[in-house]
Amino acid sequence: MRYLVFFIFLTAAWSAAAQTGLPPAPYANQQLADPAKEAAASELMEELRCLKCQSQSIADSNAPMAGDMRSQVRERIAAGETPEQIRNWLIDRYGNWVTYDPPVTPMTWPLWIAPIFMLIAAAWLARGRFRRKKDKS
């Protein structure tokens, strides 16, 4: 049993070392020479969610996957693609979750409508509660 536990820890450590040993993507931390293209890339990177960190944009994240995504964005901008084309490519690849502004589709309607229903329900409950207090006095 001890050997099995040792083997699992050794395998986990080896996997972790292998993942961090890769060199960073070419444009992960290097800006484009053209300021207009870099501005377009930076704006797009602020709108894309890091798939590993989840609460940070790829512009703010230090995760290797975010670096790869930054590099992809810069390479595609340098090749002449528009930010919208790149966003669509990333959505096709990773799903709507990759963007902070997901499109409204029949699948996401409950997410957009739920806050409105919750506000209506809260107002209705508060109205009933205040009405009961008013009736008691």
PDB file of C-alpha atoms in Angstrom:
ATOM      1  CA  MET A   1       0.000   0.000   0.000  1.00  0.00           C
ATOM      2  CA  ARG A   2       2.876   2.363   0.815  1.00  0.00           C
ATOM      3  CA  TYR A   3       4.376   1.822  -2.616  1.00  0.00           C
ATOM      4  CA  LEU A   4       1.080   2.613  -4.304  1.00  0.00           C
ATOM      5  CA  VAL A   5       0.732   5.906  -2.403  1.00  0.00           C
ATOM      6  CA  PHE A   6       4.367   6.765  -3.188  1.00  0.00           C
ATOM      7  CA  PHE A   7       3.800   5.986  -6.873  1.00  0.00           C
ATOM      8  CA  ILE A   8       0.691   8.217  -6.990  1.00  0.00           C
ATOM      9  CA  PHE A   9       2.532  11.148  -5.393  1.00  0.00           C
ATOM     10  CA  LEU A  10       5.510  10.639  -7.690  1.00  0.00           C
ATOM     11  CA  THR A  11       3.247  10.581 -10.762  1.00  0.00           C
ATOM     12  CA  ALA A  12       1.411  13.730  -9.630  1.00  0.00           C
ATOM     13  CA  ALA A  13       4.679  15.581  -9.013  1.00  0.00           C
ATOM     14  CA  TRP A  14       6.055  14.479 -12.363  1.00  0.00           C
ATOM     15  CA  SER A  15       2.890  15.663 -14.154  1.00  0.00           C
ATOM     16  CA  ALA A  16       3.016  19.038 -12.414  1.00  0.00           C
ATOM     17  CA  ALA A  17       6.677  19.509 -13.323  1.00  0.00           C
ATOM     18  CA  ALA A  18       6.021  18.581 -16.939  1.00  0.00           C
ATOM     19  CA  GLN A  19       3.202  21.135 -17.276  1.00  0.00           C
ATOM     20  CA  THR A  20       5.178  24.057 -15.887  1.00  0.00           C
ATOM     21  CA  GLY A  21       8.341  23.194 -17.795  1.00  0.00           C
ATOM     22  CA  LEU A  22       6.957  24.253 -21.160  1.00  0.00           C
ATOM     23  CA  PRO A  23       8.178  27.540 -22.602  1.00  0.00           C
ATOM     24  CA  PRO A  24       5.583  30.318 -22.743  1.00  0.00           C
ATOM     25  CA  ALA A  25       3.759  30.979 -25.996  1.00  0.00           C
ATOM     26  CA  PRO A  26       5.554  33.505 -28.241  1.00  0.00           C
ATOM     27  CA  TYR A  27       3.131  36.417 -27.767  1.00  0.00           C
ATOM     28  CA  ALA A  28       1.921  35.533 -24.274  1.00  0.00           C
ATOM     29  CA  ASN A  29       3.776  38.438 -22.671  1.00  0.00           C
ATOM     30  CA  GLN A  30       5.102  40.295 -25.713  1.00  0.00           C
ATOM     31  CA  GLN A  31       3.130  43.136 -27.271  1.00  0.00           C
ATOM     32  CA  LEU A  32       2.597  43.578 -30.980  1.00  0.00           C
ATOM     33  CA  ALA A  33       4.735  46.178 -32.754  1.00  0.00           C
ATOM     34  CA  ASP A  34       1.697  47.976 -34.230  1.00  0.00           C
ATOM     35  CA  PRO A  35       0.015  50.024 -31.442  1.00  0.00           C
ATOM     36  CA  ALA A  36      -3.410  49.880 -33.139  1.00  0.00           C
ATOM     37  CA  LYS A  37      -3.300  46.087 -33.404  1.00  0.00           C
ATOM     38  CA  GLU A  38      -2.056  45.773 -29.811  1.00  0.00           C
ATOM     39  CA  ALA A  39      -4.905  48.012 -28.631  1.00  0.00           C
ATOM     40  CA  ALA A  40      -7.442  45.793 -30.440  1.00  0.00           C
ATOM     41  CA  ALA A  41      -5.828  42.669 -28.966  1.00  0.00           C
ATOM     42  CA  SER A  42      -5.757  44.136 -25.445  1.00  0.00           C
ATOM     43  CA  GLU A  43      -9.409  45.157 -25.638  1.00  0.00           C
ATOM     44  CA  LEU A  44     -10.392  41.659 -26.765  1.00  0.00           C
ATOM     45  CA  MET A  45      -8.259  39.998 -24.073  1.00  0.00           C
ATOM     46  CA  GLU A  46     -10.131  41.988 -21.396  1.00  0.00           C
ATOM     47  CA  GLU A  47     -13.423  40.521 -22.683  1.00  0.00           C
ATOM     48  CA  LEU A  48     -12.292  36.881 -22.620  1.00  0.00           C
ATOM     49  CA  ARG A  49     -12.430  34.730 -19.495  1.00  0.00           C
ATOM     50  CA  CYS A  50      -9.488  32.595 -18.381  1.00  0.00           C
ATOM     51  CA  LEU A  51     -10.653  29.003 -18.539  1.00  0.00           C
ATOM     52  CA  LYS A  52      -8.517  28.002 -15.575  1.00  0.00           C
ATOM     53  CA  CYS A  53      -8.902  30.990 -13.232  1.00  0.00           C
ATOM     54  CA  GLN A  54     -12.563  31.603 -14.146  1.00  0.00           C
ATOM     55  CA  SER A  55     -12.763  34.945 -12.330  1.00  0.00           C
ATOM     56  CA  GLN A  56     -10.058  36.712 -14.345  1.00  0.00           C
ATOM     57  CA  SER A  57      -9.740  37.800 -17.916  1.00  0.00           C
ATOM     58  CA  ILE A  58      -6.933  36.326 -19.988  1.00  0.00           C
ATOM     59  CA  ALA A  59      -5.266  39.751 -19.829  1.00  0.00           C
ATOM     60  CA  ASP A  60      -5.034  39.562 -16.014  1.00  0.00           C
ATOM     61  CA  SER A  61      -4.344  35.860 -15.519  1.00  0.00           C
ATOM     62  CA  ASN A  62      -0.897  34.324 -15.067  1.00  0.00           C
ATOM     63  CA  ALA A  63      -2.103  30.803 -15.894  1.00  0.00           C
ATOM     64  CA  PRO A  64      -0.229  29.101 -18.748  1.00  0.00           C
ATOM     65  CA  MET A  65      -3.505  28.531 -20.596  1.00  0.00           C
ATOM     66  CA  ALA A  66      -4.288  32.266 -20.442  1.00  0.00           C
ATOM     67  CA  GLY A  67      -0.819  32.965 -21.866  1.00  0.00           C
ATOM     68  CA  ASP A  68      -1.541  30.589 -24.736  1.00  0.00           C
ATOM     69  CA  MET A  69      -4.859  32.327 -25.377  1.00  0.00           C
ATOM     70  CA  ARG A  70      -3.197  35.791 -25.300  1.00  0.00           C
ATOM     71  CA  SER A  71      -0.643  34.540 -27.798  1.00  0.00           C
ATOM     72  CA  GLN A  72      -3.384  33.161 -30.060  1.00  0.00           C
ATOM     73  CA  VAL A  73      -5.264  36.468 -29.933  1.00  0.00           C
ATOM     74  CA  ARG A  74      -2.155  38.493 -30.794  1.00  0.00           C
ATOM     75  CA  GLU A  75      -1.075  36.118 -33.573  1.00  0.00           C
ATOM     76  CA  ARG A  76      -4.526  36.224 -35.166  1.00  0.00           C
ATOM     77  CA  ILE A  77      -4.770  40.019 -34.858  1.00  0.00           C
ATOM     78  CA  ALA A  78      -1.311  40.307 -36.463  1.00  0.00           C
ATOM     79  CA  ALA A  79      -2.500  38.007 -39.283  1.00  0.00           C
ATOM     80  CA  GLY A  80      -5.358  40.407 -40.026  1.00  0.00           C
ATOM     81  CA  GLU A  81      -8.344  38.779 -38.345  1.00  0.00           C
ATOM     82  CA  THR A  82     -10.894  41.030 -36.651  1.00  0.00           C
ATOM     83  CA  PRO A  83     -11.575  40.788 -32.919  1.00  0.00           C
ATOM     84  CA  GLU A  84     -15.094  39.545 -33.704  1.00  0.00           C
ATOM     85  CA  GLN A  85     -13.712  36.698 -35.845  1.00  0.00           C
ATOM     86  CA  ILE A  86     -11.315  35.719 -33.053  1.00  0.00           C
ATOM     87  CA  ARG A  87     -14.077  35.883 -30.420  1.00  0.00           C
ATOM     88  CA  ASN A  88     -16.282  33.664 -32.585  1.00  0.00           C
ATOM     89  CA  TRP A  89     -13.409  31.194 -33.089  1.00  0.00           C
ATOM     90  CA  LEU A  90     -12.823  30.996 -29.333  1.00  0.00           C
ATOM     91  CA  ILE A  91     -16.553  30.580 -28.659  1.00  0.00           C
ATOM     92  CA  ASP A  92     -16.695  27.771 -31.215  1.00  0.00           C
ATOM     93  CA  ARG A  93     -13.693  26.145 -29.563  1.00  0.00           C
ATOM     94  CA  TYR A  94     -14.510  26.653 -25.852  1.00  0.00           C
ATOM     95  CA  GLY A  95     -18.218  27.560 -25.778  1.00  0.00           C
ATOM     96  CA  ASN A  96     -20.057  30.739 -24.766  1.00  0.00           C
ATOM     97  CA  TRP A  97     -18.528  30.546 -21.309  1.00  0.00           C
ATOM     98  CA  VAL A  98     -15.212  31.954 -22.601  1.00  0.00           C
ATOM     99  CA  THR A  99     -16.693  35.431 -23.058  1.00  0.00           C
ATOM    100  CA  TYR A 100     -17.940  37.757 -20.320  1.00  0.00           C
ATOM    101  CA  ASP A 101     -20.804  38.818 -22.608  1.00  0.00           C
ATOM    102  CA  PRO A 102     -22.514  35.585 -23.706  1.00  0.00           C
ATOM    103  CA  PRO A 103     -25.142  35.925 -26.441  1.00  0.00           C
ATOM    104  CA  VAL A 104     -28.822  35.689 -25.596  1.00  0.00           C
ATOM    105  CA  THR A 105     -30.069  32.363 -26.928  1.00  0.00           C
ATOM    106  CA  PRO A 106     -33.029  30.156 -25.984  1.00  0.00           C
ATOM    107  CA  MET A 107     -30.602  28.176 -23.826  1.00  0.00           C
ATOM    108  CA  THR A 108     -29.531  31.303 -21.853  1.00  0.00           C
ATOM    109  CA  TRP A 109     -32.934  33.006 -21.545  1.00  0.00           C
ATOM    110  CA  PRO A 110     -33.461  31.687 -18.002  1.00  0.00           C
ATOM    111  CA  LEU A 111     -30.164  33.281 -16.948  1.00  0.00           C
ATOM    112  CA  TRP A 112     -31.236  36.665 -18.300  1.00  0.00           C
ATOM    113  CA  ILE A 113     -34.845  36.483 -17.073  1.00  0.00           C
ATOM    114  CA  ALA A 114     -34.261  34.940 -13.612  1.00  0.00           C
ATOM    115  CA  PRO A 115     -33.103  38.219 -11.956  1.00  0.00           C
ATOM    116  CA  ILE A 116     -36.274  39.969 -13.126  1.00  0.00           C
ATOM    117  CA  PHE A 117     -38.474  37.217 -11.680  1.00  0.00           C
ATOM    118  CA  MET A 118     -36.487  37.286  -8.453  1.00  0.00           C
ATOM    119  CA  LEU A 119     -37.007  41.054  -8.102  1.00  0.00           C
ATOM    120  CA  ILE A 120     -40.735  40.664  -8.752  1.00  0.00           C
ATOM    121  CA  ALA A 121     -40.954  37.859  -6.170  1.00  0.00           C
ATOM    122  CA  ALA A 122     -38.992  39.908  -3.613  1.00  0.00           C
ATOM    123  CA  ALA A 123     -41.258  42.928  -4.143  1.00  0.00           C
ATOM    124  CA  TRP A 124     -44.356  40.728  -3.795  1.00  0.00           C
ATOM    125  CA  LEU A 125     -43.059  39.163  -0.564  1.00  0.00           C
ATOM    126  CA  ALA A 126     -42.035  42.550   0.857  1.00  0.00           C
ATOM    127  CA  ARG A 127     -45.439  44.011  -0.037  1.00  0.00           C
ATOM    128  CA  GLY A 128     -47.194  41.158   1.753  1.00  0.00           C
ATOM    129  CA  ARG A 129     -44.983  41.515   4.806  1.00  0.00           C
ATOM    130  CA  PHE A 130     -45.463  45.287   5.041  1.00  0.00           C
ATOM    131  CA  ARG A 131     -49.211  44.890   4.521  1.00  0.00           C
ATOM    132  CA  ARG A 132     -49.406  42.424   7.452  1.00  0.00           C
ATOM    133  CA  LYS A 133     -47.442  44.807   9.697  1.00  0.00           C
ATOM    134  CA  LYS A 134     -49.752  47.675   8.688  1.00  0.00           C
ATOM    135  CA  ASP A 135     -52.848  45.574   9.460  1.00  0.00           C
ATOM    136  CA  LYS A 136     -51.536  44.688  12.955  1.00  0.00           C
ATOM    137  CA  SER A 137     -51.031  48.317  13.978  1.00  0.00           C
TER     138      SER A 137
END
